[in-house]
Backbone as JSON, one array per atom type, in Angstrom:
{
  "sequence": "XXXXXXXXXXXXXXXXXXXXXXXXXXXXXXXXXXXXXXXXXXXXXXXXXXXXXXXXXXXXXXXXXXXXXXXXXXXXXXXXXXXXXXXXXXXXXXXXXXXXXXXXXXXXXXXXXXXXXXXXXXXXXXXXXXXXXXXXXXXXXXXXXXXXXXXXXXXXXXXXXXXXXXXXXXXXXXXXXXXXXXXXXXXXXXXXXXXXXXXXX",
  "N": [[86.93, 128.34, 132.25], [83.96, 129.84, 131.2], [80.75, 130.91, 132.07], [77.61, 132.07, 130.98], [74.43, 133.41, 131.61], [71.54, 133.21, 129.68], [68.62, 134.98, 128.8], [66.59, 134.58, 127.02], [65.32, 132.46, 124.48], [64.76, 132.22, 121.2], [62.78, 131.12, 118.43], [62.55, 131.85, 115.21], [61.12, 131.99, 112.1], [62.48, 129.68, 111.26], [65.15, 129.83, 111.98], [67.6, 129.96, 114.59], [67.93, 132.39, 117.01], [69.49, 133.54, 119.7], [69.27, 135.26, 122.8], [70.84, 137.32, 125.25], [69.74, 139.4, 126.52], [67.09, 139.58, 126.05], [66.49, 140.83, 123.69], [65.75, 139.84, 120.86], [66.37, 139.07, 117.37], [64.85, 138.51, 114.37], [65.15, 136.38, 111.4], [65.81, 138.01, 108.34], [64.84, 139.14, 105.16], [65.56, 141.52, 104.37], [67.89, 142.69, 105.43], [69.76, 145.18, 107.18], [72.23, 147.31, 105.73], [75.57, 147.23, 106.84], [76.87, 149.94, 108.74], [79.02, 150.82, 110.28], [81.31, 148.71, 110.86], [82.19, 146.86, 113.75], [84.2, 144.93, 114.92], [85.14, 142.84, 117.69], [88.08, 143.63, 119.52], [91.25, 142.04, 120.4], [90.7, 139.18, 120.44], [91.43, 136.81, 121.79], [91.0, 137.34, 124.46], [88.36, 137.81, 124.88], [84.98, 136.94, 125.78], [83.68, 134.14, 124.22], [85.17, 134.52, 121.73], [86.25, 134.86, 118.27], [86.64, 131.73, 116.78], [86.5, 130.34, 119.16], [84.6, 128.03, 121.25], [81.3, 126.92, 122.22], [79.02, 125.36, 124.55], [75.75, 123.84, 124.18], [72.56, 124.97, 125.26], [69.32, 125.55, 126.72], [68.83, 127.75, 128.28], [71.27, 128.77, 128.97], [74.66, 129.37, 127.94], [77.88, 127.94, 127.8], [81.27, 128.7, 127.72], [83.54, 126.57, 126.27], [86.34, 124.24, 125.81], [87.2, 123.68, 122.41], [87.9, 121.11, 121.65], [86.73, 119.54, 123.5], [84.2, 117.29, 124.86], [81.82, 118.55, 125.32], [81.63, 120.64, 123.58], [79.79, 122.37, 121.14], [79.25, 124.35, 119.23], [80.96, 126.72, 117.11], [82.46, 129.95, 117.12], [82.17, 132.01, 114.39], [82.3, 134.64, 113.64], [82.47, 137.78, 115.34], [80.93, 140.55, 116.74], [80.47, 143.96, 117.92], [77.75, 145.77, 119.48], [74.3, 146.0, 118.27], [72.69, 143.51, 116.22], [71.04, 144.48, 114.18], [72.22, 146.82, 113.52], [74.78, 146.33, 112.79], [77.44, 144.49, 111.05], [76.58, 141.88, 108.69], [76.26, 138.41, 109.49], [78.48, 135.69, 108.49], [77.64, 133.76, 105.51], [77.38, 130.97, 106.1], [76.49, 130.78, 108.7], [74.87, 129.24, 111.43], [73.3, 130.01, 113.62], [72.63, 132.96, 115.61], [74.11, 134.36, 118.43], [73.13, 136.54, 120.81], [74.64, 138.82, 122.98], [74.33, 140.37, 125.99], [75.39, 143.39, 127.66], [77.51, 142.93, 130.42], [79.1, 142.15, 133.6], [82.5, 141.12, 133.34], [83.92, 137.8, 133.54], [85.08, 136.98, 136.74], [84.95, 139.53, 137.59], [86.49, 141.61, 136.6], [86.58, 144.23, 134.47], [84.31, 144.55, 131.61], [81.96, 142.71, 129.72], [81.07, 143.62, 126.62], [78.01, 144.67, 124.97], [77.0, 142.7, 122.24], [77.23, 140.42, 119.41], [77.52, 137.01, 118.42], [78.37, 135.02, 115.67], [77.42, 131.87, 115.02], [78.44, 128.5, 114.3], [77.41, 125.24, 114.02], [79.23, 122.45, 115.3], [78.74, 119.9, 114.45], [76.5, 118.3, 112.06], [72.92, 118.94, 112.29], [73.13, 121.65, 109.86], [71.56, 124.4, 109.8], [72.1, 126.79, 108.52], [73.14, 126.26, 106.03], [72.82, 126.41, 102.42], [69.5, 125.97, 101.38], [68.74, 124.51, 103.61], [66.89, 125.59, 105.31], [67.13, 127.42, 107.42], [69.12, 129.53, 109.57], [70.53, 132.86, 109.87], [70.54, 134.32, 107.52], [69.29, 134.8, 104.18], [70.21, 133.07, 101.36], [71.63, 132.29, 98.1], [70.24, 129.36, 96.82], [68.58, 128.84, 98.92], [65.19, 128.15, 100.03], [61.92, 129.57, 100.05], [58.73, 130.66, 101.42], [55.62, 132.33, 100.89], [54.66, 134.66, 103.32], [52.73, 136.5, 103.66], [51.76, 139.98, 103.47], [53.77, 140.89, 101.79], [56.06, 139.62, 102.64], [58.51, 137.02, 102.96], [59.49, 133.79, 104.2], [62.11, 131.58, 105.2], [62.28, 128.07, 104.44], [62.83, 124.54, 104.57], [64.25, 123.16, 101.65], [63.82, 120.53, 100.96], [61.32, 119.92, 101.8], [60.93, 119.15, 104.4], [60.35, 120.9, 106.43], [58.06, 122.87, 108.52], [56.51, 124.31, 106.8], [55.82, 124.05, 103.34], [58.13, 124.48, 100.62], [57.91, 127.2, 98.33], [59.29, 128.77, 96.53], [62.59, 128.95, 95.1], [65.71, 130.5, 95.66], [67.71, 131.33, 93.06], [69.7, 132.9, 92.04], [71.84, 135.7, 92.77], [71.74, 139.13, 92.27], [72.56, 142.53, 91.3], [70.51, 144.13, 90.44], [67.03, 143.98, 89.66], [66.53, 143.71, 86.93], [68.53, 142.1, 86.01], [67.86, 139.53, 86.63], [67.0, 136.16, 85.62], [64.66, 135.22, 82.96], [62.88, 133.37, 83.96], [62.3, 134.07, 86.52], [60.13, 134.39, 89.26], [59.77, 135.65, 91.63], [61.12, 138.26, 93.6], [63.64, 138.59, 95.94], [64.82, 140.37, 98.66], [68.07, 140.29, 99.67], [69.91, 141.52, 101.32], [73.04, 142.85, 102.65], [76.24, 144.31, 101.67], [76.0, 145.37, 99.05], [73.35, 145.31, 98.85], [71.91, 143.11, 97.52], [69.67, 141.54, 95.12], [67.65, 138.69, 95.25], [66.96, 136.27, 92.89], [64.19, 134.38, 92.45], [62.55, 131.3, 91.7], [59.62, 129.27, 91.03], [59.18, 126.17, 92.83]],
  "CA": [[85.62, 128.12, 131.66], [83.12, 130.98, 131.53], [79.34, 130.63, 131.82], [76.75, 133.27, 130.98], [73.02, 133.04, 131.57], [70.77, 133.88, 128.64], [67.27, 135.11, 129.3], [65.57, 134.29, 126.03], [65.68, 131.61, 123.35], [63.7, 132.46, 120.25], [62.81, 130.46, 117.15], [61.82, 132.72, 114.3], [61.31, 131.74, 110.68], [63.33, 128.55, 110.95], [66.52, 129.96, 112.43], [67.69, 130.24, 116.0], [68.65, 133.58, 117.44], [69.39, 133.53, 121.15], [69.58, 136.57, 123.34], [71.12, 137.41, 126.67], [69.05, 140.56, 127.1], [65.7, 139.58, 125.63], [66.3, 141.58, 122.44], [66.01, 138.95, 119.75], [66.18, 139.62, 116.03], [64.48, 137.41, 113.5], [65.78, 136.37, 110.09], [65.23, 139.05, 107.52], [65.25, 139.2, 103.78], [65.87, 142.92, 104.11], [68.84, 143.06, 106.47], [70.35, 146.51, 106.96], [73.63, 147.37, 105.34], [76.38, 147.71, 107.96], [77.35, 151.31, 108.58], [80.33, 150.95, 110.9], [81.68, 147.43, 111.44], [82.9, 147.01, 115.01], [84.61, 143.64, 115.47], [85.77, 142.92, 119.0], [89.54, 143.5, 119.5], [91.83, 141.11, 121.37], [89.78, 138.05, 120.47], [91.82, 135.8, 122.75], [90.6, 137.71, 125.81], [86.93, 138.08, 124.9], [84.05, 135.83, 125.93], [83.28, 133.6, 122.92], [85.85, 135.2, 120.64], [86.31, 134.11, 117.01], [87.36, 130.46, 116.88], [86.18, 129.66, 120.4], [83.42, 127.17, 121.17], [80.33, 126.94, 123.31], [78.09, 124.24, 124.69], [74.38, 124.24, 123.9], [71.62, 124.92, 126.36], [68.11, 126.32, 126.42], [68.85, 129.0, 129.03], [72.63, 129.25, 129.2], [75.76, 128.88, 127.13], [79.14, 127.89, 128.51], [82.46, 128.66, 126.86], [84.23, 125.3, 126.54], [87.37, 123.93, 124.82], [86.62, 123.14, 121.18], [88.19, 119.68, 121.56], [86.01, 118.85, 124.56], [82.98, 116.59, 124.46], [80.66, 119.43, 125.47], [81.64, 121.67, 122.53], [78.7, 122.17, 120.2], [79.26, 125.34, 118.16], [82.16, 127.54, 117.06], [82.23, 131.33, 116.72], [82.74, 132.32, 113.09], [82.51, 136.09, 113.61], [82.03, 138.39, 116.61], [80.81, 142.0, 116.55], [79.88, 144.74, 118.99], [76.5, 146.43, 119.17], [73.13, 145.2, 117.91], [72.79, 142.91, 114.89], [70.34, 145.31, 113.19], [73.04, 147.98, 113.2], [76.14, 145.9, 112.51], [77.69, 143.66, 109.87], [75.89, 140.6, 108.57], [77.04, 137.21, 109.78], [78.85, 134.94, 107.29], [76.53, 132.98, 104.96], [77.25, 129.63, 106.67], [76.12, 130.86, 110.11], [73.69, 128.45, 111.79], [72.48, 130.82, 114.5], [73.28, 134.13, 116.17], [74.02, 134.49, 119.87], [73.18, 137.94, 121.26], [75.25, 138.9, 124.3], [74.08, 141.64, 126.63], [76.5, 143.91, 128.45], [77.53, 142.31, 131.74], [80.45, 142.1, 134.16], [83.35, 140.05, 132.85], [84.18, 136.74, 134.5], [86.09, 137.37, 137.71], [84.67, 140.88, 138.05], [87.42, 142.58, 136.04], [86.15, 144.69, 133.15], [82.92, 144.35, 131.2], [81.67, 142.12, 128.42], [80.22, 144.58, 125.93], [76.9, 144.17, 124.15], [77.41, 142.3, 120.9], [76.64, 139.18, 118.93], [78.45, 136.03, 117.87], [77.83, 134.24, 114.57], [77.79, 130.53, 115.43], [78.34, 127.39, 113.35], [77.42, 123.96, 114.73], [80.38, 121.6, 115.0], [78.21, 118.72, 113.79], [75.19, 118.53, 111.45], [72.52, 119.68, 111.1], [73.59, 123.02, 109.67], [70.43, 125.14, 109.21], [72.56, 127.92, 107.73], [73.56, 125.84, 104.7], [71.81, 126.7, 101.4], [68.42, 125.01, 101.24], [68.45, 123.78, 104.84], [65.69, 126.15, 105.92], [67.35, 128.22, 108.61], [70.23, 130.48, 109.53], [70.08, 134.26, 109.93], [70.58, 134.97, 106.21], [68.76, 134.12, 103.01], [71.29, 133.03, 100.38], [71.34, 131.51, 96.9], [70.02, 127.96, 97.15], [67.54, 128.74, 99.94], [63.8, 128.14, 99.61], [61.06, 130.43, 100.85], [57.29, 130.61, 101.17], [54.98, 133.61, 101.15], [54.12, 134.77, 104.67], [51.77, 137.59, 103.67], [52.28, 141.32, 103.66], [54.98, 141.09, 101.0], [57.19, 139.0, 103.31], [58.76, 135.59, 102.77], [60.3, 133.16, 105.24], [62.81, 130.39, 104.74], [61.86, 126.74, 104.82], [63.72, 123.54, 103.97], [63.93, 122.87, 100.25], [63.4, 119.14, 100.8], [59.94, 119.76, 102.27], [60.88, 118.6, 105.76], [59.97, 121.93, 107.38], [56.65, 123.01, 108.85], [55.86, 124.85, 105.61], [56.4, 123.57, 102.09], [58.77, 125.55, 99.85], [57.2, 127.69, 97.14], [60.26, 129.35, 95.61], [64.01, 128.77, 95.42], [66.57, 131.58, 95.19], [68.66, 130.71, 92.13], [70.78, 133.82, 91.67], [71.89, 137.01, 93.44], [72.14, 140.15, 91.31], [72.5, 143.89, 91.82], [69.29, 144.79, 90.0], [66.01, 143.03, 89.21], [66.62, 143.52, 85.49], [69.54, 141.08, 85.73], [67.33, 138.2, 86.92], [66.58, 135.42, 84.42], [63.25, 135.36, 82.6], [62.08, 132.42, 84.73], [62.11, 134.59, 87.87], [58.74, 134.64, 89.65], [59.76, 136.38, 92.89], [62.36, 138.95, 93.91], [63.87, 138.53, 97.38], [65.9, 141.25, 99.1], [68.98, 139.45, 100.43], [70.72, 142.3, 102.24], [74.47, 142.84, 102.37], [76.83, 145.58, 101.31], [75.46, 145.88, 97.79], [71.89, 145.13, 98.92], [71.57, 142.34, 96.32], [68.34, 140.99, 94.91], [67.63, 137.27, 94.97], [66.02, 135.87, 91.84], [63.61, 133.11, 92.88], [61.58, 130.72, 90.78], [58.79, 128.28, 91.7], [59.74, 124.81, 92.97]],
  "C": [[84.7, 129.23, 132.13], [81.68, 130.64, 131.19], [78.55, 131.92, 131.89], [75.32, 132.81, 130.85], [72.31, 133.88, 130.52], [69.32, 133.89, 129.08], [66.2, 134.82, 128.26], [66.13, 133.39, 124.96], [64.53, 131.66, 122.38], [63.88, 131.61, 119.01], [61.93, 131.26, 116.22], [62.14, 132.35, 112.86], [62.31, 130.66, 110.37], [64.77, 128.73, 111.36], [66.54, 130.37, 113.89], [68.51, 131.48, 116.25], [68.44, 133.68, 118.94], [69.89, 134.84, 121.71], [69.88, 136.5, 124.82], [70.42, 138.59, 127.32], [67.6, 140.66, 126.65], [65.45, 140.28, 124.32], [66.66, 140.7, 121.27], [65.83, 139.67, 118.43], [65.93, 138.47, 115.1], [65.23, 137.47, 112.19], [65.1, 137.38, 109.2], [65.73, 138.93, 106.11], [65.56, 140.64, 103.38], [66.82, 143.43, 105.19], [69.48, 144.4, 106.15], [71.82, 146.39, 106.56], [74.46, 147.89, 106.5], [76.91, 149.11, 107.7], [78.74, 151.49, 109.17], [80.71, 149.65, 111.59], [82.52, 147.64, 112.7], [83.29, 145.66, 115.59], [85.3, 143.82, 116.81], [87.28, 142.79, 118.84], [89.98, 142.43, 120.49], [90.95, 139.88, 121.56], [90.14, 137.02, 121.53], [91.39, 136.09, 124.17], [89.12, 138.04, 125.92], [86.13, 136.8, 125.13], [83.56, 135.42, 124.56], [83.85, 134.43, 121.77], [85.85, 134.31, 119.4], [87.17, 132.87, 117.2], [87.09, 129.7, 118.17], [84.85, 128.94, 120.29], [82.54, 127.29, 122.4], [79.6, 125.61, 123.38], [76.72, 124.75, 124.28], [73.55, 124.14, 125.15], [70.42, 125.76, 126.01], [68.09, 127.65, 127.16], [70.25, 129.52, 129.28], [73.61, 128.62, 128.22], [77.01, 128.92, 128.0], [80.27, 127.88, 127.51], [83.27, 127.43, 127.25], [85.35, 125.1, 125.51], [86.77, 123.27, 123.59], [86.86, 121.63, 121.03], [87.43, 118.88, 122.6], [84.71, 118.25, 124.08], [81.73, 117.45, 124.58], [80.59, 120.5, 124.39], [80.58, 121.37, 121.48], [78.73, 123.14, 119.02], [80.49, 126.21, 118.27], [81.8, 128.94, 116.57], [82.94, 131.6, 115.38], [83.04, 133.8, 112.92], [81.91, 136.66, 114.89], [82.05, 139.89, 116.44], [80.19, 142.67, 117.76], [78.58, 145.38, 118.53], [75.39, 145.46, 118.84], [73.25, 144.7, 116.47], [72.12, 143.78, 113.83], [71.18, 146.49, 112.75], [74.45, 147.6, 112.78], [76.26, 145.05, 111.27], [76.86, 142.39, 109.87], [76.82, 139.47, 108.97], [77.42, 136.53, 108.48], [77.7, 134.06, 106.81], [76.32, 131.62, 105.63], [76.88, 129.64, 108.15], [74.84, 130.08, 110.38], [72.75, 129.21, 112.73], [73.31, 131.96, 115.06], [73.05, 134.16, 117.67], [74.18, 135.96, 120.23], [73.68, 137.96, 122.7], [75.03, 140.29, 124.86], [75.29, 142.09, 127.43], [76.39, 143.38, 129.88], [78.94, 142.32, 132.29], [81.24, 140.92, 133.6], [83.57, 139.02, 133.95], [85.31, 137.16, 135.44], [85.92, 138.8, 138.19], [85.61, 141.94, 137.53], [86.97, 142.98, 134.64], [84.7, 144.34, 132.88], [82.87, 143.66, 129.85], [80.67, 143.04, 127.73], [79.09, 143.9, 125.17], [77.42, 143.82, 122.76], [76.71, 141.04, 120.46], [77.72, 138.31, 118.29], [77.74, 135.2, 116.81], [78.33, 132.8, 114.74], [77.55, 129.49, 114.33], [78.41, 126.09, 114.16], [78.64, 123.15, 114.34], [79.96, 120.34, 114.25], [76.88, 119.06, 113.11], [74.08, 118.33, 112.49], [73.08, 121.1, 111.08], [72.45, 123.81, 109.0], [70.85, 126.32, 108.36], [73.02, 127.55, 106.33], [72.46, 126.14, 103.68], [70.77, 125.58, 101.31], [68.0, 124.31, 102.51], [67.27, 124.36, 105.62], [65.89, 127.01, 107.15], [68.54, 129.14, 108.44], [69.7, 131.9, 109.5], [70.06, 134.97, 108.59], [69.87, 134.13, 105.18], [69.82, 134.22, 101.92], [70.83, 132.24, 99.15], [71.28, 130.03, 97.27], [68.96, 127.76, 98.21], [66.15, 128.72, 99.3], [62.97, 128.97, 100.57], [59.6, 130.16, 100.53], [56.72, 131.99, 101.52], [54.33, 133.64, 102.52], [53.09, 135.89, 104.78], [52.43, 138.93, 103.89], [53.56, 141.59, 102.9], [56.22, 140.48, 101.62], [57.3, 137.52, 102.93], [59.61, 135.08, 103.92], [60.94, 131.91, 104.66], [62.12, 129.11, 105.22], [62.75, 125.74, 104.09], [63.29, 123.2, 102.56], [63.44, 121.43, 100.05], [62.0, 118.87, 101.33], [59.81, 119.26, 103.69], [60.46, 119.62, 106.81], [58.48, 121.98, 107.62], [55.85, 123.54, 107.67], [56.58, 124.36, 104.36], [57.02, 124.74, 101.32], [57.93, 125.92, 98.62], [58.16, 128.21, 96.08], [61.67, 129.02, 96.07], [64.8, 129.93, 94.84], [67.67, 130.97, 94.33], [69.83, 131.61, 91.76], [70.69, 135.08, 92.5], [72.45, 138.02, 92.46], [72.02, 141.52, 91.95], [71.19, 144.59, 91.5], [68.31, 143.76, 89.46], [66.13, 142.72, 87.72], [67.62, 142.43, 85.11], [69.06, 139.67, 86.04], [66.92, 137.5, 85.63], [65.08, 135.53, 84.19], [62.34, 134.45, 83.42], [61.78, 132.9, 86.16], [60.64, 134.9, 88.14], [58.64, 135.48, 90.91], [61.12, 137.01, 93.11], [62.5, 139.03, 95.43], [65.04, 139.44, 97.73], [66.81, 140.45, 100.04], [69.78, 140.22, 101.46], [72.19, 142.18, 101.88], [74.93, 144.2, 101.88], [76.27, 146.18, 100.05], [73.94, 145.75, 97.74], [71.38, 144.32, 97.74], [70.13, 141.83, 96.32], [68.48, 139.5, 94.62], [66.57, 136.97, 93.93], [65.49, 134.49, 92.21], [62.59, 132.62, 91.86], [60.79, 129.62, 91.51], [59.49, 126.92, 91.77], [58.63, 123.79, 92.79]]
}
């Protein structure tokens, strides 16, 4: 069992992004396109590798057996470097865990800086379409205007702190492909940098 202390827990725009080095990254409707994907090799020997599970905590995460009663979230993807420079997490990601470079457990080797895309083992799943959270904006999500040409996610059922104003109904390559009912264009990010067509709710 491996434990790592995290120094910051941030809540930004309805999704949780936790950091072990204080460098959080909020949800963005304009995520950068990955330039050089760098997944961690030898997943079975990495801290919180793909398929492994963690407990939840406000200041620390512990790697635990997925079948154990303390298991709370599973790693869906794991990458090296900073999230702003790397691949996007899968659409169903509930939160992102940022891991700072630190000595490996037992003092042999080093855990490299990276991030893990986490999915809760039990509901709620803020990363699901319309749930109002997660690190990505996807089709089915609702947003509200935050000023300055920015939008933030909120729960489509109105249970969030802010009421939804628009729902993303389609993802297209170009604004011209959005339906006539589109009232707002949302940059979704990703390899093709798709546009989200949103209409009032």
